[in-house]
Coordinates of C-alpha atoms and ligand atoms in Angstrom, one line a residue:
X1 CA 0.0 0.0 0.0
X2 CA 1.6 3.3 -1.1
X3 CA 2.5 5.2 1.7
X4 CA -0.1 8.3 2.6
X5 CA 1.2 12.1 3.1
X6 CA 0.2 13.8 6.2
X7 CA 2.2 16.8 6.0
X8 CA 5.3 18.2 3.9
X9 CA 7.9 21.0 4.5
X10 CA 11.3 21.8 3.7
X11 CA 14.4 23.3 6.2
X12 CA 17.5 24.6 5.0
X13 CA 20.9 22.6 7.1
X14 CA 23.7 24.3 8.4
X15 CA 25.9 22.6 5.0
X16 CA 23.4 24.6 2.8
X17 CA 21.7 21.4 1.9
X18 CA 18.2 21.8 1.6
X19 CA 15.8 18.8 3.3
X20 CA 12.3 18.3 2.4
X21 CA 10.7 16.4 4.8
X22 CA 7.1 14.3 5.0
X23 CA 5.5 12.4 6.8
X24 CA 2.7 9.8 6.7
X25 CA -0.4 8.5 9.3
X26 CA 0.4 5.0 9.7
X27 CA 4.2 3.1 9.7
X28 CA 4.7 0.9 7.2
X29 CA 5.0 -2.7 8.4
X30 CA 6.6 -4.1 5.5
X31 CA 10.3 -4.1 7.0
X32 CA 11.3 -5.5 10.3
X33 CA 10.9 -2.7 12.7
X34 CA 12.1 -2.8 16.4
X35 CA 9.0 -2.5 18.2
X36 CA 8.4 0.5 20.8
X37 CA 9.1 -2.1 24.0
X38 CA 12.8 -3.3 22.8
X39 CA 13.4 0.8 21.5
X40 CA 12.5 1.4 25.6
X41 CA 14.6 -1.5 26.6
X42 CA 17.5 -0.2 24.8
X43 CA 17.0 3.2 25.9
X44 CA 17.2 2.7 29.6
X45 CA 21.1 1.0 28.8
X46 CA 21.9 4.1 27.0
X47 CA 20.4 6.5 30.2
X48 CA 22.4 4.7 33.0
X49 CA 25.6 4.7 30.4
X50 CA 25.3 8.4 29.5
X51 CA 24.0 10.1 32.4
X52 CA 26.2 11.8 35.1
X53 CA 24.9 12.6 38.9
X54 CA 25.3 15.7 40.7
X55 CA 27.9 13.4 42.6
X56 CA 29.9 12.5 40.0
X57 CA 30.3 16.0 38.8
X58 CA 31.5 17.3 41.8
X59 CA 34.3 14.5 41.7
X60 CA 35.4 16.1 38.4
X61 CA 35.2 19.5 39.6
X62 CA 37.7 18.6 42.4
X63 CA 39.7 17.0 39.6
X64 CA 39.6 19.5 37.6
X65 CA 40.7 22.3 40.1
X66 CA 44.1 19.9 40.9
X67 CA 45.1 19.6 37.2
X68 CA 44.8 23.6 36.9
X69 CA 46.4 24.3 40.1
X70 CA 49.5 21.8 38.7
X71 CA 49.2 23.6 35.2
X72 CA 49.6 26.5 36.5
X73 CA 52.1 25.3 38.9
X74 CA 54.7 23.5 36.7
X75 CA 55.4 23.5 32.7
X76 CA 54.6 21.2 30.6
X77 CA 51.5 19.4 31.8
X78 CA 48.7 17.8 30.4
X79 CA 46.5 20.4 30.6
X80 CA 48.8 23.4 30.0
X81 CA 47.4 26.4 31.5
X82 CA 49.3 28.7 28.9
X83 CA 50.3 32.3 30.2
X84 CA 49.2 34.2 26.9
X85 CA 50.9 37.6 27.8
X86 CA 48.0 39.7 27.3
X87 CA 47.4 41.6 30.4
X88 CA 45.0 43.0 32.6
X89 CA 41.3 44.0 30.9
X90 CA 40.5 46.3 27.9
X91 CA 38.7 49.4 28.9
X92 CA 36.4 50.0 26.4
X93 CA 38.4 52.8 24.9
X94 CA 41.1 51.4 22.4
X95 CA 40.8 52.3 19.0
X96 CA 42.0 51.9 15.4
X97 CA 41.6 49.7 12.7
X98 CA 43.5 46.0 13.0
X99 CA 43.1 43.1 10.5
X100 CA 42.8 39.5 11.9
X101 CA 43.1 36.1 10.3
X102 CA 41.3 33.2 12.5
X103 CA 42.3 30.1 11.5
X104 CA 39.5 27.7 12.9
X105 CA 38.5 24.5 13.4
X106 CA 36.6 24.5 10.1
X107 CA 37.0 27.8 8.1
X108 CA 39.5 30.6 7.6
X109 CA 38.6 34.2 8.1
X110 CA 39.9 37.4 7.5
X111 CA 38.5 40.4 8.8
X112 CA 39.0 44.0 9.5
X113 CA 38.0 45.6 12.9
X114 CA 37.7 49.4 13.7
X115 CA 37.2 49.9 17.3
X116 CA 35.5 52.9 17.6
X117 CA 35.8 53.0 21.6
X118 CA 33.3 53.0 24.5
X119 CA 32.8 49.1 23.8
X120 CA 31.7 50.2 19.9
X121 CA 33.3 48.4 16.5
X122 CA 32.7 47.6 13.1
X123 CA 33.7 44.3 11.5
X124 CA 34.0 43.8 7.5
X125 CA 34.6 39.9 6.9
X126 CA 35.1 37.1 4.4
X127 CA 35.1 33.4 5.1
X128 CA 37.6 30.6 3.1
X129 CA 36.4 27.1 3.7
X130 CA 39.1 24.6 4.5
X131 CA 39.8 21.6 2.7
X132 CA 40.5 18.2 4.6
X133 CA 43.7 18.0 2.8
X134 CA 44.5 21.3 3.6
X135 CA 44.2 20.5 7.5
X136 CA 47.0 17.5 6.7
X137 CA 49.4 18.8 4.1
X138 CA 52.8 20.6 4.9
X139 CA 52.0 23.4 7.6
X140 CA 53.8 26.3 5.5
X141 CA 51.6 25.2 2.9
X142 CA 48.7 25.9 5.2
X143 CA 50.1 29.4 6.6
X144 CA 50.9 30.5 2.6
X145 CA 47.4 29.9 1.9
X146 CA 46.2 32.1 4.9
X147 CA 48.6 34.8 3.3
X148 CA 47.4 34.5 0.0
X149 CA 43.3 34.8 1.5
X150 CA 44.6 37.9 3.3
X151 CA 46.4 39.3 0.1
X152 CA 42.9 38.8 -1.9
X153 CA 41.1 40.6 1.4
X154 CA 43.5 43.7 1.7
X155 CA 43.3 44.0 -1.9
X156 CA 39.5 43.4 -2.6
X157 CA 38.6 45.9 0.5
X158 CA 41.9 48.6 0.6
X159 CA 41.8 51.6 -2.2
X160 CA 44.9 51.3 -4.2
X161 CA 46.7 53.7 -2.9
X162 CA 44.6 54.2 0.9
X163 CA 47.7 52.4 2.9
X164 CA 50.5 54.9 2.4
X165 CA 54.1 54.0 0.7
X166 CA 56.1 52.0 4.4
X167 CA 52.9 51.4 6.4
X168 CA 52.0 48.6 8.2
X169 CA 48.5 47.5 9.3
X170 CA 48.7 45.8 12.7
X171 CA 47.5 41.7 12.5
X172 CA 46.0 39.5 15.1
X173 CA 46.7 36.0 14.2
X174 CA 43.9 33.9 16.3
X175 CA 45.5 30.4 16.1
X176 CA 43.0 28.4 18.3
X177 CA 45.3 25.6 18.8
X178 CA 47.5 25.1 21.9
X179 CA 50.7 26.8 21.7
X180 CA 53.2 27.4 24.4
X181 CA 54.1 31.9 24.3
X182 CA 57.1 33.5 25.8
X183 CA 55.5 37.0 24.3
X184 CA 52.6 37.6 22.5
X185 CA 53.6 37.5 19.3
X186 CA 55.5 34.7 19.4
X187 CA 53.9 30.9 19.8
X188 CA 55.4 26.9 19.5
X189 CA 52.4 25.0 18.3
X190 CA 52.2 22.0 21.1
X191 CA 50.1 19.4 19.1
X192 CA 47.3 19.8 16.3
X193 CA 43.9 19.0 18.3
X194 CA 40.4 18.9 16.0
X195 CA 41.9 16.5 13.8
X196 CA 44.2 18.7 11.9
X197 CA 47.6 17.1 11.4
X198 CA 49.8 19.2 9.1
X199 CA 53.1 18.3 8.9
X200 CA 56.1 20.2 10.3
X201 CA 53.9 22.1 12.3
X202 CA 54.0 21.1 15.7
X203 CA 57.0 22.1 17.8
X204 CA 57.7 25.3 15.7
X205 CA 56.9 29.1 16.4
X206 CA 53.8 29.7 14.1
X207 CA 54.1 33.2 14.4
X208 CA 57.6 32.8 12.2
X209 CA 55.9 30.2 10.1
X210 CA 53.1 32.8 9.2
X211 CA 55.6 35.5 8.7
X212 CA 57.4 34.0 6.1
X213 CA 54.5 33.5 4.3
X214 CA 53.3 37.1 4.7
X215 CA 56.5 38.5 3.2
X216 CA 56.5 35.9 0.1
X217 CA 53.2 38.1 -0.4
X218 CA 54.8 41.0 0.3
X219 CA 52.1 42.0 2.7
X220 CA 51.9 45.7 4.5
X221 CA 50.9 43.8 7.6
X222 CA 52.7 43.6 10.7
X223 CA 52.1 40.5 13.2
X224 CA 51.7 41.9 16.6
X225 CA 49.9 39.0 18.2
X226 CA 49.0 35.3 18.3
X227 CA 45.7 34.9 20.0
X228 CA 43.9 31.4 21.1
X229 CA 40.0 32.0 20.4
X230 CA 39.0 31.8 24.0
X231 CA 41.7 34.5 25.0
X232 CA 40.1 36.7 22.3
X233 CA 36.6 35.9 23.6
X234 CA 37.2 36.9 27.0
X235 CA 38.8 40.3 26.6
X236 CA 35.7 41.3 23.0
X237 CA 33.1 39.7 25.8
X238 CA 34.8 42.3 28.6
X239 CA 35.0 44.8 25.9
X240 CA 31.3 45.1 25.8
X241 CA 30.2 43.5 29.5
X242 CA 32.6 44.0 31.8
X243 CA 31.0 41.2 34.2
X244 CA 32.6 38.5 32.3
X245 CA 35.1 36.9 33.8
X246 CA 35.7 33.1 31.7
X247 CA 35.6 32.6 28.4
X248 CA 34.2 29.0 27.0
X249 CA 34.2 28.0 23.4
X250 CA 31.7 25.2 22.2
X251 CA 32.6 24.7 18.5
X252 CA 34.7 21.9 16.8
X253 CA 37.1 22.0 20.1
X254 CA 36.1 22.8 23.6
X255 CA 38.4 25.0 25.6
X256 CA 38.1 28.3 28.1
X257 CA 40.5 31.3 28.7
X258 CA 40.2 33.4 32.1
X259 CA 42.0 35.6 34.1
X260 CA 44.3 34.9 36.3
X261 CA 47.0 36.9 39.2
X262 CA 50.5 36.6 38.1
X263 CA 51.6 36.0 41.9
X264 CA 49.5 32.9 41.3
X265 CA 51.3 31.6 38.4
X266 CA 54.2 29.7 40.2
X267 CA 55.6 28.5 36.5
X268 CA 56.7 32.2 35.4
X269 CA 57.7 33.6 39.0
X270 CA 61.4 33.9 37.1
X271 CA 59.6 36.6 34.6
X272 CA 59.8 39.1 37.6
X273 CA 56.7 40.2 36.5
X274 CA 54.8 42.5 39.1
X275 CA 52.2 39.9 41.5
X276 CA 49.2 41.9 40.9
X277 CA 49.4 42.0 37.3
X278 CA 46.9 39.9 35.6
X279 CA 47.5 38.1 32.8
X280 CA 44.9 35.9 30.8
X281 CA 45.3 31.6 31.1
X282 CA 44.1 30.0 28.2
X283 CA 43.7 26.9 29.4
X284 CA 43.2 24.1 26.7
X285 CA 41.4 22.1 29.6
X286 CA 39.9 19.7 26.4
X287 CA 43.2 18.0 27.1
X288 CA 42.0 17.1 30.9
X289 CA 42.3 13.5 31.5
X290 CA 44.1 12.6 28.5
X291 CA 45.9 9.5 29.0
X292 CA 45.6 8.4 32.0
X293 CA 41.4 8.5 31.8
X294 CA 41.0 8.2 35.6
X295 CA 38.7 11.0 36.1
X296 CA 35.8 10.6 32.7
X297 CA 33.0 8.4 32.7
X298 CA 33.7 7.2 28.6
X299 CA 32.0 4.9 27.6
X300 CA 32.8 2.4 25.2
X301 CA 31.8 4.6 22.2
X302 CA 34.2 7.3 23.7
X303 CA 37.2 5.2 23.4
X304 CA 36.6 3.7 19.7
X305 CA 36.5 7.4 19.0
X306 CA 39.9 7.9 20.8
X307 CA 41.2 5.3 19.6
X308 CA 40.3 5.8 15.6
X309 CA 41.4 9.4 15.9
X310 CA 44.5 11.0 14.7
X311 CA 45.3 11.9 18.2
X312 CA 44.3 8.6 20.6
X313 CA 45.0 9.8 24.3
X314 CA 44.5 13.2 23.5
X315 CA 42.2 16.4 23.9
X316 CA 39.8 13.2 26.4
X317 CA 37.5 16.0 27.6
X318 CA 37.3 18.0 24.5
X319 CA 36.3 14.1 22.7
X320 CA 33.3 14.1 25.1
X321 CA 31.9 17.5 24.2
X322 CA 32.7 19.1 21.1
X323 CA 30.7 19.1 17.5
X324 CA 33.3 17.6 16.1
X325 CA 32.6 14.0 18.1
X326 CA 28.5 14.6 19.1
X327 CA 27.1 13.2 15.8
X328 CA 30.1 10.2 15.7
X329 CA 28.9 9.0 19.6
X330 CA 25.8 8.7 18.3
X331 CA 26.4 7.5 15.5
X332 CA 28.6 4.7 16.7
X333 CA 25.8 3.4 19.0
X334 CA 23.4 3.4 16.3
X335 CA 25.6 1.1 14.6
X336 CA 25.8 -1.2 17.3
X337 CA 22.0 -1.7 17.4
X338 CA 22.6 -2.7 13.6
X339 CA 25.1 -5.0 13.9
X340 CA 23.1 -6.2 17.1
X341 CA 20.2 -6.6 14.6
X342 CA 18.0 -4.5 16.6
X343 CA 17.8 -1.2 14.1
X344 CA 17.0 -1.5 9.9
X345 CA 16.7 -5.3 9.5
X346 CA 16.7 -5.7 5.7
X347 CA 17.8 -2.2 5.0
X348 CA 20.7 -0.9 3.2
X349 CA 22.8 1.3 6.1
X350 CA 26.2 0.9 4.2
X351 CA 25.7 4.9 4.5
X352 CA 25.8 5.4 8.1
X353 CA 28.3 3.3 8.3
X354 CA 30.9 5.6 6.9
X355 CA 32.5 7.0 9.8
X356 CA 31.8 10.7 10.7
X357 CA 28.8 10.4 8.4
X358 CA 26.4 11.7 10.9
X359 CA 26.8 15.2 11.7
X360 CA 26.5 16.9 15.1
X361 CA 23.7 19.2 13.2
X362 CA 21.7 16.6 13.0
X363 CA 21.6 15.9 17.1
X364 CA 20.6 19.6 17.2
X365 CA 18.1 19.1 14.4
X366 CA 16.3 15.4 15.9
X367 CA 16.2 17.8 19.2
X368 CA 14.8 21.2 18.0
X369 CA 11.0 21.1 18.3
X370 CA 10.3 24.2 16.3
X371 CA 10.9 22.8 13.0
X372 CA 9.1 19.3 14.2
X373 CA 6.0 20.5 15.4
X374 CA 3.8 16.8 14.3
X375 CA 4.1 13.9 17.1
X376 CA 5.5 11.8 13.8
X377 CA 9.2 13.5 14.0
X378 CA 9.1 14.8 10.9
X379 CA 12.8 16.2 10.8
X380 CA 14.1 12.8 12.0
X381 CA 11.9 10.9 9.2
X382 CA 14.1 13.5 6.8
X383 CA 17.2 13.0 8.4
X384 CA 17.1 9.0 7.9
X385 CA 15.6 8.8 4.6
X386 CA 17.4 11.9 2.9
X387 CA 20.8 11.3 3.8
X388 CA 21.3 7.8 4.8
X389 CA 18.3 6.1 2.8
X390 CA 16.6 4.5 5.8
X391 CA 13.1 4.6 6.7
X392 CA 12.4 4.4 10.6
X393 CA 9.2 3.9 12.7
X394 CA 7.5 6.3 15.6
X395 CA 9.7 4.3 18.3
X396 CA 12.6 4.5 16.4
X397 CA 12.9 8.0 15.9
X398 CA 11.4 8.4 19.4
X399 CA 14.7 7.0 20.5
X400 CA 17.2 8.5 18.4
X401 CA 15.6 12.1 19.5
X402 CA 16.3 10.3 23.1
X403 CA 19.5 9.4 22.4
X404 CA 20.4 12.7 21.1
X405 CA 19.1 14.1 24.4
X406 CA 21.8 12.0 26.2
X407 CA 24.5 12.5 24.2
X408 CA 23.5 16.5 24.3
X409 CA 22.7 16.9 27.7
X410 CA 26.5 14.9 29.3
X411 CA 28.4 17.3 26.6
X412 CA 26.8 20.5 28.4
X413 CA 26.8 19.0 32.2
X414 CA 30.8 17.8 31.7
X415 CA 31.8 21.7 30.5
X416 CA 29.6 22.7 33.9
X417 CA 32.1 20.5 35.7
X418 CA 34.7 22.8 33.7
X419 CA 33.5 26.2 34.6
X420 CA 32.9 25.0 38.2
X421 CA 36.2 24.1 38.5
X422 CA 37.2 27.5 37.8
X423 CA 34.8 29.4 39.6
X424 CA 35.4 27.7 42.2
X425 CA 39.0 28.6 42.1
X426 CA 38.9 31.9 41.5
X427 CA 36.1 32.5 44.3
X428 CA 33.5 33.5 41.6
X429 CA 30.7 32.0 43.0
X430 CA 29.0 34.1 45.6
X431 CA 29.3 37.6 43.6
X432 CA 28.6 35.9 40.0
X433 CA 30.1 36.3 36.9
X434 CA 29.2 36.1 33.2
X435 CA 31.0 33.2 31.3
X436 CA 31.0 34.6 27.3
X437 CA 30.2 31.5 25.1
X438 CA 30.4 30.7 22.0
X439 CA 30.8 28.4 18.6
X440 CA 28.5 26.6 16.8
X441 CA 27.4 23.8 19.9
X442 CA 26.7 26.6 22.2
X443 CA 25.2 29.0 19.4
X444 CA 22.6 26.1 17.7
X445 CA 22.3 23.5 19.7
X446 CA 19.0 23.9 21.4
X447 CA 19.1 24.1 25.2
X448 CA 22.6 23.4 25.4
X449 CA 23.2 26.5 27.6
X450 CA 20.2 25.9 29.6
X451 CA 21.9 22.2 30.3
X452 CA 24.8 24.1 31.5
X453 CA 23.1 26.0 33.6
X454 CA 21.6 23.3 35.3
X455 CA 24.6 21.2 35.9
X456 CA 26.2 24.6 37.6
X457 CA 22.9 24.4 39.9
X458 CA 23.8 20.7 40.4
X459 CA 27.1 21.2 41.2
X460 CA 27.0 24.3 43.5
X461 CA 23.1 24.1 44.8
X462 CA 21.2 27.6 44.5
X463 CA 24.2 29.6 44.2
X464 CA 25.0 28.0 41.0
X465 CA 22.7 30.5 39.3
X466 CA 24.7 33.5 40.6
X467 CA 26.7 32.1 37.3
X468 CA 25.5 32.6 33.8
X469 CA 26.9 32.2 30.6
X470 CA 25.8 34.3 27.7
X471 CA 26.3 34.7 23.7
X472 CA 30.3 36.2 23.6
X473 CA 31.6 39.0 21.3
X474 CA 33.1 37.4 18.1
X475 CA 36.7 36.9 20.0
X476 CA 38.6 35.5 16.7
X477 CA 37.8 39.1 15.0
X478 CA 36.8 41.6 17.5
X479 CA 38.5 40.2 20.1
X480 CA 41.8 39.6 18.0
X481 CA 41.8 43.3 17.4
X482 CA 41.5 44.9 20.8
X483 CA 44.1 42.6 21.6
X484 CA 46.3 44.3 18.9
X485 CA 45.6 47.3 20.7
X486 CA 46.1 47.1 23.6
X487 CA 49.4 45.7 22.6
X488 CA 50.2 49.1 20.7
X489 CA 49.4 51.3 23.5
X490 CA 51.7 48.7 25.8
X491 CA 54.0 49.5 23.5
X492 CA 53.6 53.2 23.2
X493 CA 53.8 53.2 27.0
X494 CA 57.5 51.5 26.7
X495 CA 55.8 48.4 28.8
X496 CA 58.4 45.6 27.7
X497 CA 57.2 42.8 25.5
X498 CA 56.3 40.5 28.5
X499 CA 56.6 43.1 31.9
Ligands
GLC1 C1 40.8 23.1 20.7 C2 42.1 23.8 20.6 C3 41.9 25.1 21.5 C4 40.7 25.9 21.0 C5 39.5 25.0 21.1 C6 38.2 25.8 20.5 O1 40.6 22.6 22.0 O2 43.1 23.1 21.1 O3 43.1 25.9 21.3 O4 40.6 27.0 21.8 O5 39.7 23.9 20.3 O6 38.4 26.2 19.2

């Protein structure tokens, strides 16, 4: 019997894709179908497996706040606590124009800032997608082609003639990957994390790599700082609210930035830099409980992720959390139920088989009820049978939306633990502070920052509210350029490079 329509619509996908979507009044009973008893079944493994208690959490708080306090303590750790050397807060008054290049998880960006002072900018931007071979190929390779995008930028949206003969426009070069700084514009790349591995990279000062590419373009651009995305987050989110006090990116990695008392760096007491000065920590906490994995509840999905990645051992808390790993987790236990013979008896699912194949969008899309209005699951229907060619019952889609959830809700409640841990250290809790958030998990993934609002309320009981996290300033761009700044008028004010 040919299927009957109920309703029809179509929503665009983060990719661009377009996805119709239908749905129809009675399930089709022609295939083996789980029924809605062994979906439930199934579902109460997956709830025990991927569900953390207010108990556990506060375990990995308190292990959290040792590995910081050692980061900070001693160089070289596993979470590295990395002094950045850009002090103190902006006030709200720099100004000038500054050019930044962000080289993300995902895409490359150049973009011109004018700050026009009391918390006020413009921003004019363009976007480069980058290429999976472009994330593994030589790293010079890589930083040439960041110099070429920002020759094509300067010379679409400059005047011929508007930079004067011997000028040099000051460039903030957000590299959001961890790198160990002796001054700000200076930075050895630790290890690729988010599944970039270009070669001859890792070890070296990037900063010189992405100067010698900027003079083979012959550039009128002058490097002045090498910024992690959550350092620039905190000091644009400051910039404009002054209450924020941590900085927390949810995107393709996971990591934070916050301030932090020189006096209470132990590892650069030698500097002689003043106690009271403060200088901002980016902390690359997704590398928390790397190797060791005493502290994480992974599950056995966690570590076929770990250990199929480029990086097994590595970034362990950024593998539970990010959009890069979301869609595989659940992806991977989908597959199970296959191979179990539970899910799509007599269907075709070489297509979800292919690894990475399931996108962290679509978590965020089986989850958001505004474009799924209909009790069928209409968006989940679309998901199944547009991209992977499977068709899936009520109960099934009931549980992958379920699933979802799980997956979802631990990613938020594990970065509470994160922000907890530093709260908590820093003695934020009973004032409040604002925690600026962003990237593409915290931006559209529905409820995630109402998840991690709860889990702060789990952890620290009614105070836990005093701390709320909020949509940050762009910190790749904006915050790249205050940074550039405030560096200038440092340097105007004969501050040496890192006193
Ligand atoms: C990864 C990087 C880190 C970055 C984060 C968010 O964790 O190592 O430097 O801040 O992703 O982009």
């Amino acid at each position: 019997m040919p299927a009957s329509r109920r309703g029809s619509g179509s929503v665009t996908l983060p990719s661009g894709q377009t996805l119709a979507v239908h749905t129809r009044t009675q399930d089709e009973e022609d295939l083996p179908h789980a029924t809605k008893k062994t979906m439930a079944d199934h579902l109460r493994k997956y709830e025990s497996l991927f569900t953390l208690t207010p108990q556990r959490m506060r375990m990995i708080v308190e292990a959290f706040k040792d590995t910081l306090e050692l980061g900070l303590e001693k160089h070289g750790q596993i979470v590295p606590m990395i002094p950045t050397y850009v002090f103190g807060w902006p006030t709200g008054g720099e100004t000038g124009d500054f050019l930044a290049v962000d080289l993300g998880g995902t895409n490359l960006r150049v973009c011109l800032v004018t700050l026009q002072g009391n918390g006020k900018f413009e921003i004019t931007q363009s976007k480069y997608r980058l290429t999976e071979e472009q994330k593994q190929e030589d790293g010079q390779k890589l930083f040439d082609f960041c110099a070429e995008c920002l020759k094509l930028f300067i010379d679409t949206n400059f005047e011929p003639g508007s930079i004067k003969d011997g000028e040099l426009l000051p460039l903030g070069f957000t590299f959001s990957y961890p790198c160990t700084q002796d001054r700000i514009d200076h930075g050895v790349l630790i290890r690729w994390t988010k599944g970039f591995g270009a070669a001859n990279t890792e070890g070296r000062d990037v900063a010189e790599m992405f100067r010698q590419s900027l003079e083979k373009q012959k550039l009128p651009v002058h490097l002045t700082a090498i910024i992690n995305d959550t350092t620039g987050t905190l000091i644009a989110s400051s910039y404009v609210n002054p209450r924020t006090k941590i900085a927390v990116i949810f995107g393709t990695g996971c990591n934070a930035a916050y301030m932090e008392r020189v006096g209470d760096i132990p590892k650069i007491k030698n500097l002689g830099i003043d106690d009271d000065a403060e200088m901002v920590i980016n902390c690359e906490w997704g590398a928390f409980d790397s190797f060791e994995h005493e502290h994480l509840p992974r599950t056995k999905y966690d570590q076929t992720i770990d250990e199929q990645s480029n990086k097994p051992g590595e970034q362990a808390f950024e593998k539970l959390i990010s959009g890069r790993y979301l869609g595989e987790i659940l992806r991977l236990v989908i597959c199970e139920l296959i191979d179990d013979g539970v899910l799509f008896l007599g269907q075709n699912t070489y297509k979800l088989e292919i690894p990475y194949a399931f996108d962290t969008a679509f978590l965020s899309l089986m989850e958001r009820h505004v474009f799924d209005p209909t009790e069928e699951l209409l968006m989940i229907i679309g998901i199944f049978s547009h991209f992977f060619a499977l068709e899936t019952t009520l109960a099934e889609r009931q549980f992958f939306r379920a699933l979802a959830k799980l997956v979802g809700r631990r990613a938020a409640r594990l970065s509470s633990c994160g922000i907890a841990a530093i709260v908590s250290r820093k003695g934020y809790l009973e004032e409040g502070c604002a925690v600026g958030a962003d990237g593409s998990l915290y931006n559209k993934y529905p409820g995630f920052a109402e998840r991690v609002h709860e889990g702060l309320q789990d952890i620290f009981g009614d105070k836990g509210r005093n701390i709320i996290t909020y949509h940050a300033e762009d910190g790749s761009g904006v915050g790249s350029a205050i940074i550039a700044a405030m560096t200038k008028i440092r340097k105007e004010r004969g501050l040496h490079a890192h006193v």
